[in-house]
mmCIF file of C-alpha atoms in Angstrom:
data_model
loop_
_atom_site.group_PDB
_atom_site.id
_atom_site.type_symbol
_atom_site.label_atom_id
_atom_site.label_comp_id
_atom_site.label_asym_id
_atom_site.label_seq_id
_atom_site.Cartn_x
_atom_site.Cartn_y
_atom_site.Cartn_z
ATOM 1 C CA UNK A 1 -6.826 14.286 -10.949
ATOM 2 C CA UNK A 2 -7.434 15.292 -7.453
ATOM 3 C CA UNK A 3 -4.688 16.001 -4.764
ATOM 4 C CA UNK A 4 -4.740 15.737 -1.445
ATOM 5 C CA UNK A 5 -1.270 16.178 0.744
ATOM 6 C CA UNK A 6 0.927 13.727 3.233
ATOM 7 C CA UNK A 7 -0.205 14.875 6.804
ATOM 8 C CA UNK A 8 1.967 17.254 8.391
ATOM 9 C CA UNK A 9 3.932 18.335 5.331
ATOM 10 C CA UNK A 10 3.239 20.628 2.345
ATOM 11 C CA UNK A 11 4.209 17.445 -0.440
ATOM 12 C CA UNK A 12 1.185 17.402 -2.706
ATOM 13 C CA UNK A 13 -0.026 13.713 -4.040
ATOM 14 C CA UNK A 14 -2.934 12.680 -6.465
ATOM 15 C CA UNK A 15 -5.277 10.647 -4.330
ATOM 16 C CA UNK A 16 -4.561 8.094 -6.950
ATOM 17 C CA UNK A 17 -1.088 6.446 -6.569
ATOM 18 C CA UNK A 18 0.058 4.110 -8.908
ATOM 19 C CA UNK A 19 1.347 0.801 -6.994
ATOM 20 C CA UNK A 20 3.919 -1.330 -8.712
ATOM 21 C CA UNK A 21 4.324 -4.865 -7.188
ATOM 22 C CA UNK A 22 3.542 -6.324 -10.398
ATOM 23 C CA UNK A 23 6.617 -4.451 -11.892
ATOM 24 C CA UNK A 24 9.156 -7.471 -12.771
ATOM 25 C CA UNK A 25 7.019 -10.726 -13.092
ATOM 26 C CA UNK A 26 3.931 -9.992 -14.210
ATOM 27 C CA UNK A 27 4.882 -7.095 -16.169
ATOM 28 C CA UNK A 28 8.184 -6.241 -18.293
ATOM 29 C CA UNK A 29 10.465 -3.540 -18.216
ATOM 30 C CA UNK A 30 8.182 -2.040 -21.191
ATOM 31 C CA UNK A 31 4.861 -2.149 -19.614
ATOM 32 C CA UNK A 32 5.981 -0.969 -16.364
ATOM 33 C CA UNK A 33 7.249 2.405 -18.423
ATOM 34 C CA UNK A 34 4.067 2.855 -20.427
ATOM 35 C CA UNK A 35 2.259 2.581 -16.772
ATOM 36 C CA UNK A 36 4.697 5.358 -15.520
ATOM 37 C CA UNK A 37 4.427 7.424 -18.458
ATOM 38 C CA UNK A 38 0.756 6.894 -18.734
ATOM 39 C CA UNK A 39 -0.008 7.881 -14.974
ATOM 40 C CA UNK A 40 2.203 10.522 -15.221
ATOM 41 C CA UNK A 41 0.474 12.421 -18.053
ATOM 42 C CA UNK A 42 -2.784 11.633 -16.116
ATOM 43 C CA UNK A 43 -1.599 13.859 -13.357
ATOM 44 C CA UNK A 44 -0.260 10.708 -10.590
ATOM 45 C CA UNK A 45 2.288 12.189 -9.354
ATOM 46 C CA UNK A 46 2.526 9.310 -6.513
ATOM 47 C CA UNK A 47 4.767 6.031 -7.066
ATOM 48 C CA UNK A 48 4.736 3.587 -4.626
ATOM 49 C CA UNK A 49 7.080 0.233 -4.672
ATOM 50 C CA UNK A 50 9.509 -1.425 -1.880
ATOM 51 C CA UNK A 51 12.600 -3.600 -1.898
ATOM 52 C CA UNK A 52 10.610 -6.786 -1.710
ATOM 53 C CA UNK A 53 8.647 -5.926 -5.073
ATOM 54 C CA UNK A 54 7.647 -7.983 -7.405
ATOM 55 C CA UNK A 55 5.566 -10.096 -5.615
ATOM 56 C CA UNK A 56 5.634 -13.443 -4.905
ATOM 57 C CA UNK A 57 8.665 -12.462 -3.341
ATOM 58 C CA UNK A 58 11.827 -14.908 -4.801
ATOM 59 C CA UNK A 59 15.346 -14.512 -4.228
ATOM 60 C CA UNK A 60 16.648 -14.245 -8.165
ATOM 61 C CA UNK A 61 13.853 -11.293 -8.448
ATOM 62 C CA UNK A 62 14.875 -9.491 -4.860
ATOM 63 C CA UNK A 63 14.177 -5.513 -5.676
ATOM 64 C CA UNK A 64 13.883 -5.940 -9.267
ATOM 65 C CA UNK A 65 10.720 -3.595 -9.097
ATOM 66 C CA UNK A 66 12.925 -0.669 -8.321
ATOM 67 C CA UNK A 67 15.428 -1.244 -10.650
ATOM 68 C CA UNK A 68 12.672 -0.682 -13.378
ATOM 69 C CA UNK A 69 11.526 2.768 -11.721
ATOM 70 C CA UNK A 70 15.392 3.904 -11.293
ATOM 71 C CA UNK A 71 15.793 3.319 -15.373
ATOM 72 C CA UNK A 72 12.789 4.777 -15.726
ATOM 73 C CA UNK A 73 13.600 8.206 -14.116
ATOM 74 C CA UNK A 74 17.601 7.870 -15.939
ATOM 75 C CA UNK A 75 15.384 7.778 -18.884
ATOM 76 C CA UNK A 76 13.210 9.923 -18.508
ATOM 77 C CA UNK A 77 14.231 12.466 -16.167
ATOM 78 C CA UNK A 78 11.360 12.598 -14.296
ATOM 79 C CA UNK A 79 12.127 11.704 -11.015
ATOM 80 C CA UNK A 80 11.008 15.439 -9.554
ATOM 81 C CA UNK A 81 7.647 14.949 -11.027
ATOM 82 C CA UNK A 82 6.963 12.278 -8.460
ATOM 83 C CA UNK A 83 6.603 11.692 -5.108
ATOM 84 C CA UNK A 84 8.490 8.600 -4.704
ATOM 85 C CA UNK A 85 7.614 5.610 -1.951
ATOM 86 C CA UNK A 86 9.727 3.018 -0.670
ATOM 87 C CA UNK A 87 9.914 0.273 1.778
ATOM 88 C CA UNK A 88 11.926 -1.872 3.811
ATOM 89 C CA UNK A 89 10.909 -5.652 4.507
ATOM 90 C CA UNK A 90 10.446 -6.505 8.131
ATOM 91 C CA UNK A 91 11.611 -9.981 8.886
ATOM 92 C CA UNK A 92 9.647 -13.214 8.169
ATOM 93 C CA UNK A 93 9.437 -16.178 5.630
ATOM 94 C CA UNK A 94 8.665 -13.924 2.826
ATOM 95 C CA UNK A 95 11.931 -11.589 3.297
ATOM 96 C CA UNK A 96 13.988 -14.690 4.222
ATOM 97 C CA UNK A 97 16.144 -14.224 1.171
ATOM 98 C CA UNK A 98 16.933 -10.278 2.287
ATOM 99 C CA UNK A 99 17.948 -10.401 5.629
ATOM 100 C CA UNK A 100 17.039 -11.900 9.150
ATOM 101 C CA UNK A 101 18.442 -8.808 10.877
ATOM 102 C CA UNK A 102 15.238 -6.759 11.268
ATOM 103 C CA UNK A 103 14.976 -2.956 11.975
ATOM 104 C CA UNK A 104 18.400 -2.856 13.538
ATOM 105 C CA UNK A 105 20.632 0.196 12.403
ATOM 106 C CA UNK A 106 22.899 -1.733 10.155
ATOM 107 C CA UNK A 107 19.394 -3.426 8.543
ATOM 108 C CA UNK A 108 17.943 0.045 7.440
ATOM 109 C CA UNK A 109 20.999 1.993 6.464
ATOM 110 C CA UNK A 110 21.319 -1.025 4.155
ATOM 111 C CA UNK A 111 18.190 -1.278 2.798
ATOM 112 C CA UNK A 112 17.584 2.594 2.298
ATOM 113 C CA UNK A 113 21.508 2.750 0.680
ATOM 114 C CA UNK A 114 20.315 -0.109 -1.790
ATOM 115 C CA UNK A 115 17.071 1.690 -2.397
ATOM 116 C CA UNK A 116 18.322 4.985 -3.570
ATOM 117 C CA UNK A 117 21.366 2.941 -5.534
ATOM 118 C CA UNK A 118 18.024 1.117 -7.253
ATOM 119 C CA UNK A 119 16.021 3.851 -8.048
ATOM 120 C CA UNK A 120 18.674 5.758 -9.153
ATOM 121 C CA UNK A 121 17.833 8.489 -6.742
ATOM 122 C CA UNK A 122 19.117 10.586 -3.828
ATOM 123 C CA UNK A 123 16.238 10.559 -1.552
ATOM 124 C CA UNK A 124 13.261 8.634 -0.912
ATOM 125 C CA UNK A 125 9.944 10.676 -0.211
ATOM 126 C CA UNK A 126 8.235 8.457 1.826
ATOM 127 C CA UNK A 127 10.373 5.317 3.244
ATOM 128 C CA UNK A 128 8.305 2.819 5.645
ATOM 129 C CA UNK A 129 8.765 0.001 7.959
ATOM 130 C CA UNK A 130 6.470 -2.868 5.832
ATOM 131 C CA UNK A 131 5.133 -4.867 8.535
ATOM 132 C CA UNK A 132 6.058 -5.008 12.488
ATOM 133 C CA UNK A 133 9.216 -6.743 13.542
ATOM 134 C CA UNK A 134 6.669 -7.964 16.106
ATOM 135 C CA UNK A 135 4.490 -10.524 16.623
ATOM 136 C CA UNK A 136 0.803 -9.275 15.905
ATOM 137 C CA UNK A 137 -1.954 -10.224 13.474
ATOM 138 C CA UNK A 138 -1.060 -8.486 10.340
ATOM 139 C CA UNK A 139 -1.489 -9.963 7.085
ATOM 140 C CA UNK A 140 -5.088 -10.900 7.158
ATOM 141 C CA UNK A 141 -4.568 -12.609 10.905
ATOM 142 C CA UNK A 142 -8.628 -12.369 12.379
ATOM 143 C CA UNK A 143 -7.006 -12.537 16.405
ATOM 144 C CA UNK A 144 -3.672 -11.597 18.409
ATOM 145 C CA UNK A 145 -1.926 -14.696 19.960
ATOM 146 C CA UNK A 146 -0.790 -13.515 22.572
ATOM 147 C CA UNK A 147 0.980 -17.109 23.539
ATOM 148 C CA UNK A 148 3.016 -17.209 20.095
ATOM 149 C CA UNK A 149 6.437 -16.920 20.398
ATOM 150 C CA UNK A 150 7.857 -13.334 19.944
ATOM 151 C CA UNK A 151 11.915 -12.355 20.960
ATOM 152 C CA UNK A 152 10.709 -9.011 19.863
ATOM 153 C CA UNK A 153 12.192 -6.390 22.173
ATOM 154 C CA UNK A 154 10.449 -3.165 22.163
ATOM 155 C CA UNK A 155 12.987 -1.216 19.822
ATOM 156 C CA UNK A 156 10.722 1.818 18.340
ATOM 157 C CA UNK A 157 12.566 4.487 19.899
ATOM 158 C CA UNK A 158 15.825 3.076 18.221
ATOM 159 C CA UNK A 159 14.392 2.324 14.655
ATOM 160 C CA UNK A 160 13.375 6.212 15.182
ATOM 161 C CA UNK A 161 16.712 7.187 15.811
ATOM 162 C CA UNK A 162 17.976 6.104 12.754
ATOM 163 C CA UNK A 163 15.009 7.226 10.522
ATOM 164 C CA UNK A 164 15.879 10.489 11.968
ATOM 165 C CA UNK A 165 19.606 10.569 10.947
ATOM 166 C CA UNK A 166 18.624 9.356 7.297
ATOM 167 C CA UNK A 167 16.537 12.075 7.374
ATOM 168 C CA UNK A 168 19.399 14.660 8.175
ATOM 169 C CA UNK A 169 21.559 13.601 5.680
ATOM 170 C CA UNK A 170 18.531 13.741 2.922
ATOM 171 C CA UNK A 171 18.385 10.447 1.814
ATOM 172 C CA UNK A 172 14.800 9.998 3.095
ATOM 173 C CA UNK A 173 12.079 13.192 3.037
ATOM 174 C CA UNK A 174 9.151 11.489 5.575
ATOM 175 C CA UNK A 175 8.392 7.723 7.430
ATOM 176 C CA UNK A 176 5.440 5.896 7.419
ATOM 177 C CA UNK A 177 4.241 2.568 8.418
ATOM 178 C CA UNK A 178 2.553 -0.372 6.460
ATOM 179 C CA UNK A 179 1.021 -3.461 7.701
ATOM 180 C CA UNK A 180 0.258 -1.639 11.687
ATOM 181 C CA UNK A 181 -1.965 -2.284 14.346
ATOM 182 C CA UNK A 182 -3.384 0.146 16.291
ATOM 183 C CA UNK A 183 -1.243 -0.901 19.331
ATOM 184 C CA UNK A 184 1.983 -0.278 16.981
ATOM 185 C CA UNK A 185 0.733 3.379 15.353
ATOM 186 C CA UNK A 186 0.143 4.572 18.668
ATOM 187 C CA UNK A 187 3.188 3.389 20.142
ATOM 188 C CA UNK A 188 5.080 4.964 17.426
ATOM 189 C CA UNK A 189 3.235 8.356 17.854
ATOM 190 C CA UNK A 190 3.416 8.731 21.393
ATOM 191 C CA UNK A 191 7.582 7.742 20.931
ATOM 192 C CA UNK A 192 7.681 10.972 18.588
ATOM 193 C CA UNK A 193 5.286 13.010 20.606
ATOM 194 C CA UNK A 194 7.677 12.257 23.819
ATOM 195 C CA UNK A 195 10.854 12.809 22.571
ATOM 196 C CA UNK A 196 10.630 15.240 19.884
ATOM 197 C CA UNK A 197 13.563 14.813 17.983
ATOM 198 C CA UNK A 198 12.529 12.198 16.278
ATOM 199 C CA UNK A 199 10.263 11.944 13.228
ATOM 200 C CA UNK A 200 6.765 11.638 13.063
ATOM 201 C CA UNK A 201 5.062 8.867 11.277
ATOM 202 C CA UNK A 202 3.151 10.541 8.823
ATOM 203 C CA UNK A 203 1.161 7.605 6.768
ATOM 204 C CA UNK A 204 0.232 4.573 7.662
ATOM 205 C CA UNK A 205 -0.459 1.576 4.071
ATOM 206 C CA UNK A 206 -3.072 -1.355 5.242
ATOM 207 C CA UNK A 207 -5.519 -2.644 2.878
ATOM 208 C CA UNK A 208 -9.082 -0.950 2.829
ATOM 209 C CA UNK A 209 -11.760 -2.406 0.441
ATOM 210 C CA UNK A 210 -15.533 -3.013 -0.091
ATOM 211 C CA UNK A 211 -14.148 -6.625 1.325
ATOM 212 C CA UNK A 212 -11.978 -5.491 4.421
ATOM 213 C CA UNK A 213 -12.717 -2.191 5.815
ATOM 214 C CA UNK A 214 -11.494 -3.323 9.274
ATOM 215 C CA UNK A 215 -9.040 -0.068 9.347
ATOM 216 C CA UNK A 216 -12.073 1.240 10.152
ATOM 217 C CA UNK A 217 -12.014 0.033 13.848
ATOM 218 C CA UNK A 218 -9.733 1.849 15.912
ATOM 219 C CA UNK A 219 -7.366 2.738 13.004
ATOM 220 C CA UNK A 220 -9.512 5.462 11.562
ATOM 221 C CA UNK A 221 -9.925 6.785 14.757
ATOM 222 C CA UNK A 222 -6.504 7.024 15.173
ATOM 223 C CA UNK A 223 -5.479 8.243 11.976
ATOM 224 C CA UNK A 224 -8.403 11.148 12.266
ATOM 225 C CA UNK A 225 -7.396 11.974 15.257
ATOM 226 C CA UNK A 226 -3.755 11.952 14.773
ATOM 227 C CA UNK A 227 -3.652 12.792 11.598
ATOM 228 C CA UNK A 228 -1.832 9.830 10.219
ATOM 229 C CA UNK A 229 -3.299 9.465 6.850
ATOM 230 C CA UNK A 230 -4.274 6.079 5.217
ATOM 231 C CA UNK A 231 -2.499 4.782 1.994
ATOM 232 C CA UNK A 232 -5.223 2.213 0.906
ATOM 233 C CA UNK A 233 -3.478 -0.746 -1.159
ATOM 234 C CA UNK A 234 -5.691 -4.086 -2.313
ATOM 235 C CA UNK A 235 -8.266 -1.410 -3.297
ATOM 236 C CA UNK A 236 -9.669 -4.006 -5.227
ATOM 237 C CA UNK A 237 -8.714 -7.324 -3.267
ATOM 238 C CA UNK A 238 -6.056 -8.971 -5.461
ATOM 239 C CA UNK A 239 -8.985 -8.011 -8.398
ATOM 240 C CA UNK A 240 -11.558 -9.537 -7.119
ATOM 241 C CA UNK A 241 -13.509 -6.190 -6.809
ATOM 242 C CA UNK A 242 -13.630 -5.993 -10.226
ATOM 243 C CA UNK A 243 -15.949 -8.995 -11.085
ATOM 244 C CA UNK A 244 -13.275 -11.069 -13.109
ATOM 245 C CA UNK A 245 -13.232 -14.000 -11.085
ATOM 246 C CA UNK A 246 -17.069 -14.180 -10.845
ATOM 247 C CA UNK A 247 -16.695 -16.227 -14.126
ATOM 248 C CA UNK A 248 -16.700 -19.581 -15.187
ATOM 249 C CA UNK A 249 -13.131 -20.114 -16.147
ATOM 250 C CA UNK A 250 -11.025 -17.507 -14.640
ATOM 251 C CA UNK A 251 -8.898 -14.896 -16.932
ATOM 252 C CA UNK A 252 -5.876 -16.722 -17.505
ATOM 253 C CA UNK A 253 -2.831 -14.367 -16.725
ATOM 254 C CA UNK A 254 -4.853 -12.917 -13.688
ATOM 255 C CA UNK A 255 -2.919 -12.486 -9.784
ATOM 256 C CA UNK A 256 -5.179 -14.974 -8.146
ATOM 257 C CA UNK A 257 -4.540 -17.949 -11.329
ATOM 258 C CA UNK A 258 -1.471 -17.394 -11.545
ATOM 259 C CA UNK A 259 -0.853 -17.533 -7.390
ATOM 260 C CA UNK A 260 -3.544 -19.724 -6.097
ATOM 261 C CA UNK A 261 -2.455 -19.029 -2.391
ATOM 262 C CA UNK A 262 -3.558 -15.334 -2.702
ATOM 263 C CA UNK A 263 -6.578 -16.581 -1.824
ATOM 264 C CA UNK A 264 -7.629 -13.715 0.899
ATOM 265 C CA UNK A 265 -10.480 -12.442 -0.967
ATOM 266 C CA UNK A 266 -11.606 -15.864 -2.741
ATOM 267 C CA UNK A 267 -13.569 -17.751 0.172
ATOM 268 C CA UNK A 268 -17.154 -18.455 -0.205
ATOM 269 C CA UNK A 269 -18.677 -15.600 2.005
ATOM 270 C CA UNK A 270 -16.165 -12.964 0.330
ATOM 271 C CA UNK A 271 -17.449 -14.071 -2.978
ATOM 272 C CA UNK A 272 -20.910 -14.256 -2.055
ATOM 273 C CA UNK A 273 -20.197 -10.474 -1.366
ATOM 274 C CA UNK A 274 -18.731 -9.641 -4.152
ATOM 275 C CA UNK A 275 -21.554 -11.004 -6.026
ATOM 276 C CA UNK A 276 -24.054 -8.705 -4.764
ATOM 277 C CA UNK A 277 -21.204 -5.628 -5.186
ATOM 278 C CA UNK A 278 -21.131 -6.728 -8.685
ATOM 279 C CA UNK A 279 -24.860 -6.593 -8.743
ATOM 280 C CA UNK A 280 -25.251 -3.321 -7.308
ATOM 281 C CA UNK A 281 -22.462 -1.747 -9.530
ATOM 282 C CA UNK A 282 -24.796 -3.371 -12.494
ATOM 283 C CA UNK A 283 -27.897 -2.085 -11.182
ATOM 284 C CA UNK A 284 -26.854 1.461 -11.725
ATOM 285 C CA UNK A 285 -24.782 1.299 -14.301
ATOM 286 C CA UNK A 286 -21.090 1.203 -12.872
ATOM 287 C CA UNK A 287 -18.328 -0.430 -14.101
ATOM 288 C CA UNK A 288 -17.694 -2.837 -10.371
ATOM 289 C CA UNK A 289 -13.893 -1.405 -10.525
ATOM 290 C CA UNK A 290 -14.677 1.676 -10.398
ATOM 291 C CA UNK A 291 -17.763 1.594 -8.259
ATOM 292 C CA UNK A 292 -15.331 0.147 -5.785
ATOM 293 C CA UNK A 293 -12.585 1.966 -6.241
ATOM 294 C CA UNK A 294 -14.781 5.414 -5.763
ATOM 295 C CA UNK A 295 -16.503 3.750 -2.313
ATOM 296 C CA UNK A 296 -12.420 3.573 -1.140
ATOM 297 C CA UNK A 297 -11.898 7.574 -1.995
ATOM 298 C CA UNK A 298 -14.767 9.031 -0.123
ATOM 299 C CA UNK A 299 -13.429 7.785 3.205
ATOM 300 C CA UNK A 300 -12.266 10.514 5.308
ATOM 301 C CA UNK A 301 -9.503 9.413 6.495
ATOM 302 C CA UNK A 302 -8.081 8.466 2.728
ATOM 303 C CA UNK A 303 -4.624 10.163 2.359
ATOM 304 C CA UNK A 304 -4.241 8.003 -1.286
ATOM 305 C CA UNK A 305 -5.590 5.098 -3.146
ATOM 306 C CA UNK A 306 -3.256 2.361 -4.552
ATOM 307 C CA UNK A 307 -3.893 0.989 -7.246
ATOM 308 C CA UNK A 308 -2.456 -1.791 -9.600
ATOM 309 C CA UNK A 309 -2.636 -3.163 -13.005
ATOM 310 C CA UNK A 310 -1.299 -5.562 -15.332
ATOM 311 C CA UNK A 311 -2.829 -4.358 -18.435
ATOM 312 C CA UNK A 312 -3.213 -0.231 -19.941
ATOM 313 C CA UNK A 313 -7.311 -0.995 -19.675
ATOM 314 C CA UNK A 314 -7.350 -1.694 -16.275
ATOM 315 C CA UNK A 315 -4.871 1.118 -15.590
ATOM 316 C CA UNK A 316 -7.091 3.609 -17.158
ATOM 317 C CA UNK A 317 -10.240 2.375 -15.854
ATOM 318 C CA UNK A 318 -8.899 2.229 -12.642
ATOM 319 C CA UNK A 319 -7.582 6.500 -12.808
ATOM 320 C CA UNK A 320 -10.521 7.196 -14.453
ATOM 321 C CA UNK A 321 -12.454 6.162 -10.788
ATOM 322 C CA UNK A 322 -11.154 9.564 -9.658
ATOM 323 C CA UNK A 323 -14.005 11.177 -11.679
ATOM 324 C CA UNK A 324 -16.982 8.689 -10.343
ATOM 325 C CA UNK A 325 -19.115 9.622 -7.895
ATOM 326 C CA UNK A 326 -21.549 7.923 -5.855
ATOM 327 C CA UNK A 327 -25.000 8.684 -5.575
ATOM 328 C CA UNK A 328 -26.116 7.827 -1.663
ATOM 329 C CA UNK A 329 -28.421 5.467 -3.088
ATOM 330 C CA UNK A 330 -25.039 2.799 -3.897
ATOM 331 C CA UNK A 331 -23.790 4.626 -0.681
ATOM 332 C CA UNK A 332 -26.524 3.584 1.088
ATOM 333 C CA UNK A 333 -26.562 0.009 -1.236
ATOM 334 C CA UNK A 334 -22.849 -0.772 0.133
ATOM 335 C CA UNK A 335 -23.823 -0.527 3.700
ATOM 336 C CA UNK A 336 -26.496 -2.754 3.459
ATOM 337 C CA UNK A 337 -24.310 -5.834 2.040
ATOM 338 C CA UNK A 338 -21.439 -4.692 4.209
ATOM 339 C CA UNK A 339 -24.056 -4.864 7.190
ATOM 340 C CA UNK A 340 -25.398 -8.000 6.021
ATOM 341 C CA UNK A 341 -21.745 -9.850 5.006
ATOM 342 C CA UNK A 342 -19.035 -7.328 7.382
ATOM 343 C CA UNK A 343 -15.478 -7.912 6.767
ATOM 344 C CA UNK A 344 -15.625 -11.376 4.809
ATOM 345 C CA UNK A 345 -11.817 -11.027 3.990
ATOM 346 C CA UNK A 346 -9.915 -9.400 6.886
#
């Protein structure tokens, strides 16, 4: 494995981090251990989950993901072995059945307080705000609408505030963000920079593939310059990356079958890339998963990868894609289908 550290501390991760939304629906209390134990004993020391996990989000399955990691450290012991990740839901239709109350006070001294109860912890590593209480084109929105409706009142400093208690009394280590713009990382750095009693976001967890590498305009500049490190997740867009869906009839039990509306990376220009991805992986002799996988790791401003899996093969192909690396012929190969078919997925 190879480490790398959050920005601004001296907590060492793998720059593989095993991601967990599929923890709880599709995959048992069982598999989700073997996947813990597994990554484990292949040196990820990096768990990352949130209260809204398993996704699809649904009410009777609300946090269920990190009820499986809190047995698993009660059974294990293990739980200072990892460097544990957490989120809470900003508001929306997807978190309709947690709470409507935002990133007020009460809202994330609750959700932290039923995090640690969960995970069967007393502190969180890394906790972060999942998307912006805000109005802004997260999620795979191409432009800002600036007309949309949006009661948001500008409450950073405040959400700081009480990130910065939690943090005294030790139930959270660090904060990070998920989901940002570069308006919002900014606005959250200066806050800290100006009034320096409050913490620092140190990571910031947006999607970065061969399909979407739109963090890098403006965000990487920011998170170079700043030193806000990227925690890639959708490595492989929903799977796609890895060539499965390029077939005839589609594996069965697979993300994007199962959930036809995760359909982000399945329109006809992002699978026209993919195609020639998958061709390019087969011209020299790369398994596509790992070929893409490796592309996300070289990135400078890559703090950790995220990856996910619903079977032990794609779990060990996908750690093993710490070991691959690229020649700057595919280097040079990406470029020239990302030049020719940019951001087909955003």
């Amino acid at each position: 494995m190879k480490y790398t550290r959050i920005p601004h501390t001296d907590i060492r991760i793998s720059k593989i981090c095993l991601g967990t939304m599929t923890w709880g629906r599709q995959n048992n209390e069982d598999e989700a251990h073997e996947q813990m134990d597994y990554a484990l004993d292949e040196g990820v020391n990096f768990f990352d989950t949130a209260e809204l996990y398993p996704v699809p989000a649904k009410k009777e399955l609300y946090a269920v993901t990190e009820e499986l990691i809190g047995n698993w450290f009660k059974k294990t012991g293990n739980r200072d072995k990892v460097v544990l990740a957490s989120k809470i839901a900003g508001p929306g239709h997807a978190a309709n059945h947690i709470r409507s109350t935002g990133f007020s006070k009460e809202s994330i001294v609750s959700a932290v307080e039923g995090s640690l109860k969960r995970l069967q912890t007393d502190y969180i590593d890394l906790y972060q705000l999942h998307w912006p209480e805000r109005n802004t084109n997260y999620f795979g929105q191409r432009g800002y609408n600036a007309h949309a409706v949006d009661v948001w009142d500008d409450n950073i400093h405040q959400v700081l505030e009480t990130l910065r208690d939690l943090i005294a009394e030790g139930k959270i280590r660090h904060v990070g963000l998920s989901n940002e713009t570069p308006w919002g990382s900014m606005r959250y750095l200066e806050e800290s920079k100006v009034h320096q009693s409050l913490p620092r976001m140190m990571t910031i967890q947006n999607p970065y593939n061969l399909l979407n590498r739109l963090f890098e305009v403006g965000l990487s500049e920011i998170s170079m310059r700043e030193q806000i490190g990227l925690l890639a997740y959708s490595p492989l867009g929903f799977g796609t990356l890895s060539g499965k869906y390029l077939t005839e009839i589609p594996p069965r039990k697979a993300r994007v079958t199962l959930f036809p509306n995760y359909s982000r990376y399945s329109g006809d220009t992002a699978v026209a890339a993919t195609e020639q991805y998958a061709e390019l992986a087969k011209t020299h002799g790369l398994s596509m998963a790992q070929m893409a996988l490796a592309f996300v790791n070289t990135r400078p401003f890559l703090t950790s990868n995220i990856i996910g899996a619903t079977s032990m093969e794609q779990l060990k192909e996908n750690i093993e894609s710490i070991h691959v690396d690229l020649s700057d012929e595919v280097l040079e190969g990406i470029e020239e289908i990302h030049n020719a078919i940019p951001n087909p997925a955003p």
